[in-house]
Coordinates of C-alpha atoms in Angstrom, one line a residue:
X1 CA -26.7 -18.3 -7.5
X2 CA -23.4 -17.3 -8.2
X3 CA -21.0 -15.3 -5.9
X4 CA -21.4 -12.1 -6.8
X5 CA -19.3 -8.8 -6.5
X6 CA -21.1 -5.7 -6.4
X7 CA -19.2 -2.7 -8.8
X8 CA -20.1 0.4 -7.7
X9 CA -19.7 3.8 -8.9
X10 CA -17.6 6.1 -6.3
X11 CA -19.1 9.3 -7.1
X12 CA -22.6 7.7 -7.0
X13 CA -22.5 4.7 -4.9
X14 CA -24.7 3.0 -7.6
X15 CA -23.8 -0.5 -9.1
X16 CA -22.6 -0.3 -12.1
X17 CA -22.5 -4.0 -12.7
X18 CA -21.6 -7.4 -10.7
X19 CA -18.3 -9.5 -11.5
X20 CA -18.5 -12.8 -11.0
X21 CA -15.8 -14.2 -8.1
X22 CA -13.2 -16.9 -9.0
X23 CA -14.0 -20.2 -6.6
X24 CA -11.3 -22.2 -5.1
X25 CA -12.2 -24.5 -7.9
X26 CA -12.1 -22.1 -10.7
X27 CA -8.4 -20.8 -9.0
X28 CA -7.4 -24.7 -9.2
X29 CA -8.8 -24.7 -12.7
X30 CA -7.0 -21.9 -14.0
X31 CA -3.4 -22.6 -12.4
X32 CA -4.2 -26.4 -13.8
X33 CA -5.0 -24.8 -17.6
X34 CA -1.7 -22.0 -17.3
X35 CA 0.3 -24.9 -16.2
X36 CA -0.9 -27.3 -19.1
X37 CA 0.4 -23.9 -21.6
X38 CA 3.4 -23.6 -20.0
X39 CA 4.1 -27.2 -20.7
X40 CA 2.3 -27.5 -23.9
X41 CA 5.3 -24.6 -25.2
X42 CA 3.1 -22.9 -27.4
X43 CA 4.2 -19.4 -25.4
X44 CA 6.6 -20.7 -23.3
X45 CA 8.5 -21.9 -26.5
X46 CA 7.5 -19.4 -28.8
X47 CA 10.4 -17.8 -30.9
X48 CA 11.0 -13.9 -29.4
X49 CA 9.8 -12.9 -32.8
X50 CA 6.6 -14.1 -32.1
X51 CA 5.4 -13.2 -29.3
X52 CA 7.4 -9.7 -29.8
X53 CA 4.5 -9.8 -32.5
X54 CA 1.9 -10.6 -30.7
X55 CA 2.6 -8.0 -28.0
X56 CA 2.6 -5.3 -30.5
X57 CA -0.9 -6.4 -32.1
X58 CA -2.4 -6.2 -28.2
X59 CA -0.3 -2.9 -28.2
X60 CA -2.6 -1.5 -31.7
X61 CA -5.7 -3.1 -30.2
X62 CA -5.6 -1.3 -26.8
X63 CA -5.1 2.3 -28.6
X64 CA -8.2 1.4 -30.5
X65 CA -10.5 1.0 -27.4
X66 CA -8.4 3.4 -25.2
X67 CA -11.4 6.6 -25.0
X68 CA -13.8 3.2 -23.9
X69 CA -11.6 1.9 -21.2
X70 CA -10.8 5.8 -20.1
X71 CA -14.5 6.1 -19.3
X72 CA -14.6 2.8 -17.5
X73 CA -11.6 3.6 -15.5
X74 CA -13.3 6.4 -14.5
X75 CA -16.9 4.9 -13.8
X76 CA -15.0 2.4 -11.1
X77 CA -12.5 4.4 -9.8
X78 CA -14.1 7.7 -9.4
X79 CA -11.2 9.3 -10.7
X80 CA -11.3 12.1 -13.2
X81 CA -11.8 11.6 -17.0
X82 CA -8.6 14.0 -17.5
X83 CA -6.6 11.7 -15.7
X84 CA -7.5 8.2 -16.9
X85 CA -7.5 9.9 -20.6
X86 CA -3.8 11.1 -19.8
X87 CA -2.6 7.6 -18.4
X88 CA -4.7 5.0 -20.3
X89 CA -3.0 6.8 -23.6
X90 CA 0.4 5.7 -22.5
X91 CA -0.1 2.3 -21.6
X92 CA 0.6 0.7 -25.4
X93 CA 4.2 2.0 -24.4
X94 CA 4.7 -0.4 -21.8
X95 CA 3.4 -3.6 -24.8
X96 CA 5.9 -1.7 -27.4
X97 CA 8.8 -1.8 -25.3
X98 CA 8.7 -5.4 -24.4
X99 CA 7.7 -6.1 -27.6
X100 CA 11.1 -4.4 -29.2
X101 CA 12.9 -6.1 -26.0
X102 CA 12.0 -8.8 -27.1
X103 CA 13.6 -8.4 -30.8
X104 CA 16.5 -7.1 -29.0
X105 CA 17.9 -8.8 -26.3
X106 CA 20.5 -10.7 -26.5
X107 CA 21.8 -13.9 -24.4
X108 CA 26.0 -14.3 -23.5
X109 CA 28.8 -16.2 -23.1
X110 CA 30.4 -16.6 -20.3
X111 CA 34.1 -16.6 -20.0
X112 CA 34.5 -20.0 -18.6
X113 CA 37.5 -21.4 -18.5
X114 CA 39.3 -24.2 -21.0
X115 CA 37.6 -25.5 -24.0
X116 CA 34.1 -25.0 -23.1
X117 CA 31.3 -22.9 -24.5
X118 CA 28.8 -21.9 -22.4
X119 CA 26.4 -19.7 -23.3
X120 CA 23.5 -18.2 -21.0
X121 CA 19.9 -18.3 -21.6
X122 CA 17.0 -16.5 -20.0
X123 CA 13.9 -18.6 -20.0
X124 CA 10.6 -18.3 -18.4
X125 CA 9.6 -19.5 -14.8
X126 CA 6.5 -21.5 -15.7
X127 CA 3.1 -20.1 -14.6
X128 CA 2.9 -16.5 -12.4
X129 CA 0.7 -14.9 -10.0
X130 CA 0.0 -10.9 -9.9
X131 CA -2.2 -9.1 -7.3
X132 CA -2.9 -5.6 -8.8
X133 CA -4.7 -2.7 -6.8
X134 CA -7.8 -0.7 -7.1
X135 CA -6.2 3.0 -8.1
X136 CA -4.3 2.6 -11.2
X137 CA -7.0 -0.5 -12.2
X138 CA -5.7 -1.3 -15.9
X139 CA -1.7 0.8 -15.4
X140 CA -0.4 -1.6 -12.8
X141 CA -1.7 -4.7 -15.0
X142 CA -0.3 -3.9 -17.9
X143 CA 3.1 -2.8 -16.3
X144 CA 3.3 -6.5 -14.4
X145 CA 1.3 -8.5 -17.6
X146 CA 3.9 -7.1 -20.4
X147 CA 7.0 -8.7 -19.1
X148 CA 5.6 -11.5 -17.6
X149 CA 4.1 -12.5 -21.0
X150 CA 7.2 -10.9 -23.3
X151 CA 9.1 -14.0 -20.9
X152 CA 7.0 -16.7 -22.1
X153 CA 5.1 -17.0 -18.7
X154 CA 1.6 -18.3 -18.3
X155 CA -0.4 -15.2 -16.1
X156 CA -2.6 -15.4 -13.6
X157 CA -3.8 -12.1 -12.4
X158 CA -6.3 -11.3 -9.8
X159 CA -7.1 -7.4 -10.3
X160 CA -8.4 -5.4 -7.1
X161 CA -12.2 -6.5 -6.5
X162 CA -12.9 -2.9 -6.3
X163 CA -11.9 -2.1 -9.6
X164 CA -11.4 -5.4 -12.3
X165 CA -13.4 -4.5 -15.6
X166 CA -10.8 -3.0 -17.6
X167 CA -8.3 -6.0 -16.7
X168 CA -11.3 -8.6 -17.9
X169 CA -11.3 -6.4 -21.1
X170 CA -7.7 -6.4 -21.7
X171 CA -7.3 -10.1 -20.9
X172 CA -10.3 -10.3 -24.4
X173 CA -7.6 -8.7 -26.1
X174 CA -5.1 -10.4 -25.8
X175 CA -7.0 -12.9 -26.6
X176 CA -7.9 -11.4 -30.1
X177 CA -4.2 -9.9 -30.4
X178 CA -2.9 -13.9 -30.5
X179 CA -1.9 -14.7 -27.4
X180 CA -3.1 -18.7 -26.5
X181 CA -5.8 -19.8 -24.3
X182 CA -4.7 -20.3 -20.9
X183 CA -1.4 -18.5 -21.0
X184 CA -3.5 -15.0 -19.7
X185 CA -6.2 -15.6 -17.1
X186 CA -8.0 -12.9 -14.6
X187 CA -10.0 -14.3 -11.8
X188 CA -11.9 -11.5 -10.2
X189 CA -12.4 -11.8 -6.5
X190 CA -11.7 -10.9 -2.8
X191 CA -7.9 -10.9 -2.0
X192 CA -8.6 -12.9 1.6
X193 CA -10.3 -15.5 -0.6
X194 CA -9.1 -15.8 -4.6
X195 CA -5.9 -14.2 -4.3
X196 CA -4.7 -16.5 -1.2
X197 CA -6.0 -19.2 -2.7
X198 CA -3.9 -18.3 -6.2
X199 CA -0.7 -17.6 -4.2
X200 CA -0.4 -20.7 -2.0
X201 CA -1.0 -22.8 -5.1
X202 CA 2.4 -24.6 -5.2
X203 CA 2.6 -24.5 -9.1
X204 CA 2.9 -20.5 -8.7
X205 CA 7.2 -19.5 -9.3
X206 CA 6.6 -16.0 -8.8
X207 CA 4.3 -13.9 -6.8
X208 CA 4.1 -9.8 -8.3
X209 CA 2.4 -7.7 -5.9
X210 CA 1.2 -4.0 -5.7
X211 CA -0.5 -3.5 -2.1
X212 CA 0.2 -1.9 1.4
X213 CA 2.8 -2.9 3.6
X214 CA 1.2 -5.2 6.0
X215 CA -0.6 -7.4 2.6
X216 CA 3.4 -7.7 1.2
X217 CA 4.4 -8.9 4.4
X218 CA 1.4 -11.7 5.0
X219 CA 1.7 -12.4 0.9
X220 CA 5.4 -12.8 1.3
X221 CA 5.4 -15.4 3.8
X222 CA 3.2 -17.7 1.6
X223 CA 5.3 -17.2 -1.7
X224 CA 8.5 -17.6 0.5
X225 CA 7.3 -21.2 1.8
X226 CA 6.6 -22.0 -1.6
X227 CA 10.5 -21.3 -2.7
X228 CA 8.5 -18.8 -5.3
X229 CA 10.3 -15.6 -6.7
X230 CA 8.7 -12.5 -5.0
X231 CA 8.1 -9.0 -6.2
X232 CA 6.5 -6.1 -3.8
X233 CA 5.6 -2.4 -4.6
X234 CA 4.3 -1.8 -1.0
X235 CA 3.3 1.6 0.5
X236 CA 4.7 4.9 0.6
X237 CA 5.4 8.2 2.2
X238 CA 7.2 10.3 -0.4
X239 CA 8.6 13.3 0.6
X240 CA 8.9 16.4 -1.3
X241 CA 12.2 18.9 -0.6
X242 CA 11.3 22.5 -1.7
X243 CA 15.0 24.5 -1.1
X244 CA 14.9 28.4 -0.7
X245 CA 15.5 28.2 -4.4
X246 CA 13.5 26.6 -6.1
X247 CA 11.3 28.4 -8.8
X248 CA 8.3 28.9 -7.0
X249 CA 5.6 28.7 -9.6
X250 CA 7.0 25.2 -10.7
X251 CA 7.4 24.2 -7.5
X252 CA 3.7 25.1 -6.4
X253 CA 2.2 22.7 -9.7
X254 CA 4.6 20.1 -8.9
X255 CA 3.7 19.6 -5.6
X256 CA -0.1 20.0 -6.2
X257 CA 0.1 17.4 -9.5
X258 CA 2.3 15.0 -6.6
X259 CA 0.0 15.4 -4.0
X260 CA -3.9 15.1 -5.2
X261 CA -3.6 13.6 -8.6
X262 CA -5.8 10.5 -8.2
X263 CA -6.8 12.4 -4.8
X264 CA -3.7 10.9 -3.6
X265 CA -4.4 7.2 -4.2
X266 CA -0.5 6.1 -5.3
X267 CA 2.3 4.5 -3.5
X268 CA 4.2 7.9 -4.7
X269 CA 1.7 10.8 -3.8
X270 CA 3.8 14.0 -2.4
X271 CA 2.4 13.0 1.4
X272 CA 5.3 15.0 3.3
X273 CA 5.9 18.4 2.0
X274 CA 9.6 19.9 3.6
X275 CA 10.0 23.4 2.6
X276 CA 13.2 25.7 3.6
X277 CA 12.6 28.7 5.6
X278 CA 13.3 31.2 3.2
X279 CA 10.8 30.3 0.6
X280 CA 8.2 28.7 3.2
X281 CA 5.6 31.2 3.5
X282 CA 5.4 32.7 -0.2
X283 CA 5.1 28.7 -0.9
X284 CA 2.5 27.9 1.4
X285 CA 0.4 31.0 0.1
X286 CA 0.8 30.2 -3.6
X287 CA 0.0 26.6 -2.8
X288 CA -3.1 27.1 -0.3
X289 CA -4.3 29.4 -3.7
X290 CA -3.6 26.2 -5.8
X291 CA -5.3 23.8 -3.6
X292 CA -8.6 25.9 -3.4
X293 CA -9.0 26.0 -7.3
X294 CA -8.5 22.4 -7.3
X295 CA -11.5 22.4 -4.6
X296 CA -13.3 24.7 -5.9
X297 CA -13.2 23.1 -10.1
X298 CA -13.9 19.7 -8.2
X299 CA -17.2 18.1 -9.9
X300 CA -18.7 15.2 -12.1
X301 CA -15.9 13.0 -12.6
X302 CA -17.0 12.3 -16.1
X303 CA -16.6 16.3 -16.8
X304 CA -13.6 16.8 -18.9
X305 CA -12.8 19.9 -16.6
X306 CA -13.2 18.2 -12.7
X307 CA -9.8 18.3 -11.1
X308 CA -9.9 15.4 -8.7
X309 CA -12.2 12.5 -8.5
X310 CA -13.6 10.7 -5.3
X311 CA -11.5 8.2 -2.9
X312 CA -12.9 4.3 -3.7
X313 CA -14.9 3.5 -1.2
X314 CA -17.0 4.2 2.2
X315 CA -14.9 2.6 3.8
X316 CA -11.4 4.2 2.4
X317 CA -13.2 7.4 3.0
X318 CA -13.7 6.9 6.6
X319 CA -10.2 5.3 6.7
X320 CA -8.6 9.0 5.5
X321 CA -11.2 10.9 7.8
X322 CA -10.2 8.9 10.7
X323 CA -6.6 9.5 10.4
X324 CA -7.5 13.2 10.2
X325 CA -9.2 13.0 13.5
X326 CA -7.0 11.3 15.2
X327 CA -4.2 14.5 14.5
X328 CA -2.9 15.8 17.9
X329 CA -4.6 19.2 18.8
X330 CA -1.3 20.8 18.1
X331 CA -1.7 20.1 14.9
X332 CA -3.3 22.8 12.4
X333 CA -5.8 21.9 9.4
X334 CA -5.3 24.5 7.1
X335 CA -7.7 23.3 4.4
X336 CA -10.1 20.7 4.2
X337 CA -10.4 17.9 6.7
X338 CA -14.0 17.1 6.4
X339 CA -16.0 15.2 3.9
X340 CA -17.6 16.6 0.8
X341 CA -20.9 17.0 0.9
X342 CA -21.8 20.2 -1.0
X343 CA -23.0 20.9 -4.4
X344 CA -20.3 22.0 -6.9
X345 CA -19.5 25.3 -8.2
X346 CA -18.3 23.7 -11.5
X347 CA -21.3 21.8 -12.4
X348 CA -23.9 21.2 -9.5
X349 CA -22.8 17.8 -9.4
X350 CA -24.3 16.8 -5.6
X351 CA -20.5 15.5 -3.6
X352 CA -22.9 13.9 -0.7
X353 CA -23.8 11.4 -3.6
X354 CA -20.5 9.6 -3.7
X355 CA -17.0 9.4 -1.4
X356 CA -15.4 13.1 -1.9
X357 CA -12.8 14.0 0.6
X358 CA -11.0 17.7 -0.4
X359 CA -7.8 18.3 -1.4
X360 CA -6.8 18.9 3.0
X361 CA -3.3 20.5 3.9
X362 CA -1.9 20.2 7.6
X363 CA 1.1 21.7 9.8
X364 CA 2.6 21.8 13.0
X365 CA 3.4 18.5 12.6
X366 CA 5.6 16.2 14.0
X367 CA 7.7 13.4 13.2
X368 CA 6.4 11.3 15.6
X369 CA 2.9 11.8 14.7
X370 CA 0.5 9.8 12.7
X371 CA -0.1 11.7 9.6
X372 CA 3.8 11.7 9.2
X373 CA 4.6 8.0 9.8
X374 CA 1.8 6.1 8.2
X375 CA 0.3 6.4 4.7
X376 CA -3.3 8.0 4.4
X377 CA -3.9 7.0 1.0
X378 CA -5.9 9.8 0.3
X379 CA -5.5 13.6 -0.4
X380 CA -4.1 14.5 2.5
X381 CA -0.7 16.5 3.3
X382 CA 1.5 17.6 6.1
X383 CA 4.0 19.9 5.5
X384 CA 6.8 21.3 8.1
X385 CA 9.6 23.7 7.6
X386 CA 13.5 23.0 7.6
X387 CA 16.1 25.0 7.8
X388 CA 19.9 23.3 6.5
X389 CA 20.2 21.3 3.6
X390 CA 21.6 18.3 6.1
X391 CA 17.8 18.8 8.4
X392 CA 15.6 18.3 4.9
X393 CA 17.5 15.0 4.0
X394 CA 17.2 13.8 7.2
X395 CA 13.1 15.0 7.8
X396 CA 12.8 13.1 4.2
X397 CA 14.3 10.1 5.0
X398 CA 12.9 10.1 8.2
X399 CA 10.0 7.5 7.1
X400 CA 9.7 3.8 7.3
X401 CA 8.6 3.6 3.8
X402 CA 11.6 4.6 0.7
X403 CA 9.7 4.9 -3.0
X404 CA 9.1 8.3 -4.8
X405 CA 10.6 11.1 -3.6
X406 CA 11.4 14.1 -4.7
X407 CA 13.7 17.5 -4.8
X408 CA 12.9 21.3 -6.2
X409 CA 16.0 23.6 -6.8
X410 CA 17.5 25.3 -9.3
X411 CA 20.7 24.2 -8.1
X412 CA 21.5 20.6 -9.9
X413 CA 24.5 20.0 -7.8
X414 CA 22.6 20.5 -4.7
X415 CA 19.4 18.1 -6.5
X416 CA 22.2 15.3 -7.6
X417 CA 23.6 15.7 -3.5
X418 CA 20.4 15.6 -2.7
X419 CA 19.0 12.8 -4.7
X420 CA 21.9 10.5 -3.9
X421 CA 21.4 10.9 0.3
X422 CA 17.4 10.2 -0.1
X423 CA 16.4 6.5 0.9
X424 CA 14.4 6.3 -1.9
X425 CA 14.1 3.9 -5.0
X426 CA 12.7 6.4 -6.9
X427 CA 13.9 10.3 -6.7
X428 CA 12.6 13.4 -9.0
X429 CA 14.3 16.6 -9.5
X430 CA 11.9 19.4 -10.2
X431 CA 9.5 17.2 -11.2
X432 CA 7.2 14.1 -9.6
X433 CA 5.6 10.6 -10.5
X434 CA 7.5 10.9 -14.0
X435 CA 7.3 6.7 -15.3
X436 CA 8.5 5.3 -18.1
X437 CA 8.6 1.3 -19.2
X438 CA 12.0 2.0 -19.6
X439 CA 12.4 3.2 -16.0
X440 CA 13.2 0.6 -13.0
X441 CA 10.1 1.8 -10.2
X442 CA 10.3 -0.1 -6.8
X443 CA 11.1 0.7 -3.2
X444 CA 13.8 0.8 -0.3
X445 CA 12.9 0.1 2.9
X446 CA 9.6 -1.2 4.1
X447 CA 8.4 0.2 0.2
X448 CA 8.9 -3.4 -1.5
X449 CA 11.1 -5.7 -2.7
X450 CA 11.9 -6.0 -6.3
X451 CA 11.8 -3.5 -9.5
X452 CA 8.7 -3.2 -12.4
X453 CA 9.4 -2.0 -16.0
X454 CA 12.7 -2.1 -18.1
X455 CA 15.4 -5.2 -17.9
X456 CA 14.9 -5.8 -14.5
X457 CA 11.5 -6.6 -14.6
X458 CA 11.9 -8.8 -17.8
X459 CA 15.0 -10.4 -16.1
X460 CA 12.7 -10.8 -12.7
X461 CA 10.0 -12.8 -14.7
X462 CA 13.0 -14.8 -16.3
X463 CA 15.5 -17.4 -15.1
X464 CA 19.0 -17.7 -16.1
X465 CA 19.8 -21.3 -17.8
X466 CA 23.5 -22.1 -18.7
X467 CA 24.8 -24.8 -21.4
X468 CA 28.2 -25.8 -21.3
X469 CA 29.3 -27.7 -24.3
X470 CA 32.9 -29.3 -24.2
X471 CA 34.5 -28.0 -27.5
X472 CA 37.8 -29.8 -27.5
X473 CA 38.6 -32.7 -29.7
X474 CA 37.3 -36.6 -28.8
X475 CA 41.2 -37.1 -28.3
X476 CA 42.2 -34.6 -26.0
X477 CA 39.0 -35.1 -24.0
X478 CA 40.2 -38.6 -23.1
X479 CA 43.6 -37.2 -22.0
X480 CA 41.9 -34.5 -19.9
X481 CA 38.9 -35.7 -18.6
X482 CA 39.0 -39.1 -17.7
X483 CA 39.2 -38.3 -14.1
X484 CA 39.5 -42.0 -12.8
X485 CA 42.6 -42.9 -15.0
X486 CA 45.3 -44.9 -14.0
X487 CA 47.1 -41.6 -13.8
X488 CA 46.9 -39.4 -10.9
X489 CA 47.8 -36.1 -13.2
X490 CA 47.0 -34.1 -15.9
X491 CA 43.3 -34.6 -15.2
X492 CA 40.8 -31.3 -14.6
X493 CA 38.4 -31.2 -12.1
X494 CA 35.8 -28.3 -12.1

């Protein structure tokens, strides 16, 4: 009998299948076989060329099967079809880059001093570990896997239990696309179990993480024991800064798109909505309108025209509904708040069937509370007025958490001022949750530690080696640096 993970279906609560979980044994198994790659230099020694080819095959492979894995996405994560067909078509972006990366960085020199060369090499760490999450299943893989493999790295991922068919798809294609056995593996399982088990291996030399707060911090003191490199995209409270001018209409999709786009399951949903007193009630009329055609045109994830999918699980929903409950009575629920258990007007699809929570707006907060300090992870928003430009930055950046943020005005000088004061590693202007592989994405505060996508992330996955060669002549070498001569000068040291 083998140990079993149930799949299930969010919107149904049906099984769609059972995943096999990695054993301690199969962890040590895959760590040993990553390692042997890694040493073996068939990736790890690769030319850049190569594998810069390799990564562009995977890239043409993935576009082929990308309407397939849309509709998985979908089938595990309850989210819509619309979205996983928007964001599954981008992800060969994230292979091409590190594929042309790969053709195009260069190494340097550095300027050391006297007649010595040394140039600088990035090479690869040896094997790496990478926990990935439930909402953005096969995104977040592919955004840790490209630059980890473009390195020369051996992989070892461990997607979210909740949500791991598409990665054990992608790691079959790269597979076909030419990358060696053992240099990608994914061992499906529980991250108390498998993904402990994979991080405290001491052959791990870097640990890439996307999880709440609490999880980087227990994760972090493993890796850190270890001596391993670390990399955290923790949670998230963005706010979002509406200013008096701000073109409303834009403003209104922005922060709908920001706030209930995968029903407000990312480390970046819009979670604390700050509007100015000028444009605050013509805003929160318009976006009360918004939200209830997003309610009301909820249905079948699988139909090409539902608006927002379920939450994962049971559990998560009971999570999000409890947090809602526990709101001060001061507080006022404006819209939703309760789960969905209807029949919907776009399609009959029955909600009670799976874990639909409505797009749920709430004021009179306070800082202090709850719903403002701690992330919900769900489609839920609190909003609360502000009146100087100096009270919005500090409302925003009164949060323990610093990722995604964001600012609507028409004014740029104010958005640049604005931008720059935000304790944020990631800041929009009139506009939200904008990515690009090109783009550095990672946290301030208690948001992470560590950057994905662009240089950084390839340099994170890399580690600098430097050769100095002696270039000067045998002769003057033995004037200059035979340090233990009978002479007590002309020698140099360092």
């Amino acid at each position: 009998q083998f140990n079993s993970i149930p799949i299930l279906n969010p919107a149904t609560g049906e099984q769609i299948c059972q995943v096999e979980s990695a054993t301690q044994e199969d962890v040590k198994n895959a760590i040993k076989v990553a390692q042997d790659a890694f040493d073996s230099g068939v990736w790890s020694k690769a030319s850049a060329l190569t594998r810069s080819k390799v990564l562009s095959s995977l890239a043409r492979l993935l576009e082929e099967r990308l309407h397939e894995l849309a509709k998985i996405e979908t089938l595990q994560t309850g989210r819509t079809i619309r979205e996983m067909n928007a964001q599954l078509g981008r992800l060969p972006e994230w292979l091409d880059y590190f594929a042309a990366l790969l053709r195009t960085n260069q190494a340097f020199v550095a300027p050391t001093q006297g007649k010595l060369l040394n140039y600088v090499q990035r090479v690869p760490l040896g094997v790496v570990a990478q926990i990935t999450p439930f909402n953005h299943p096969l995104l977040i893989a592919i955004k840790k896997i490209a630059p980890a493999l473009a390195a020369g790295n051996s992989v070892i991922v461990k997607p979210s239990e909740l949500a791991p068919i598409t990665v054990l798809e992608f790691a079959e294609m790269a597979m076909e696309a030419g990358v060696p056995p053992g240099v990608l593996s994914v061992l499906p399982g529980y991250g108390h179990k498998t993904g402990k088990a994979i991080i405290e291996h001491p052959w791990i030399r870097k640990v890439d993480i996307t999880a709440g707060t609490q999880t980087g911090r227990t994760l972090g003191s493993i890796v850190g024991n270890n001596l391993a490199s670390y990399t955290a995209e923790l949670g998230g409270k963005a706010p979002i800064v509406i200013f008096n001018d701000a073109d409303l209409v834009s403003a209104v999709n922005g922060v709908a798109f920001a706030s209930f786009v995968a029903s407000g399951q990312t480390c970046v949903s819009g979670a604390r909505i700050i509007v100015q007193n000028g444009i605050y009630d013509e805003f929160m009329a318009r976006f009360l309108e918004k939200v209830e055609s997003i309610r009301r045109r909820m249905g079948e994830p699988s139909n090409i025209n539902s608006t927002m999918g379920t939450v994962i699980s049971e559990h998560h929903l009971h999570r999000i509904h409890d947090m809602v409950k526990r709101a001060p009575e001061t507080t006022t629920i404006l819209t939703g708040g309760e789960r969905m258990t209807g029949i919907s007007e776009l399609d009959g699809f029955d909600f009670s069937r799976g874990f639909f929570y409505p797009p749920t707006v709430i004021t009179e907060i306070e800082t202090s509370d709850e719903l403002w300090q701690e992330e919900v992870f769900g489609p839920v928003v609190v909003v609360k007025r502000f009146e100087s430009e100096t009270e919005g930055v500090a409302l925003a950046n009164a949060s323990k958490y610093g990722l995604g943020a964001a600012v609507w005005t028409t004014d740029l000088s104010r958005g640049h001022r604005v931008a720059a004061e935000i304790q944020s590693g990631l800041c929009w202007i009139n506009t939200h949750h904008r990515n690009d592989p090109s783009s550095p994405w990672g946290g301030m505060k208690e948001s992470g530690i560590g950057r994905e996508n662009g240089l950084e992330a390839y340099n994170a996955y890399t580690q600098s080696k430097s050769v100095i060669v002696n270039t000067a002549s045998s002769e003057e070498t033995r004037k200059t640096d035979d340090w233990f001569s009978d002479s007590a000068q002309g020698q140099r040291y360092g």
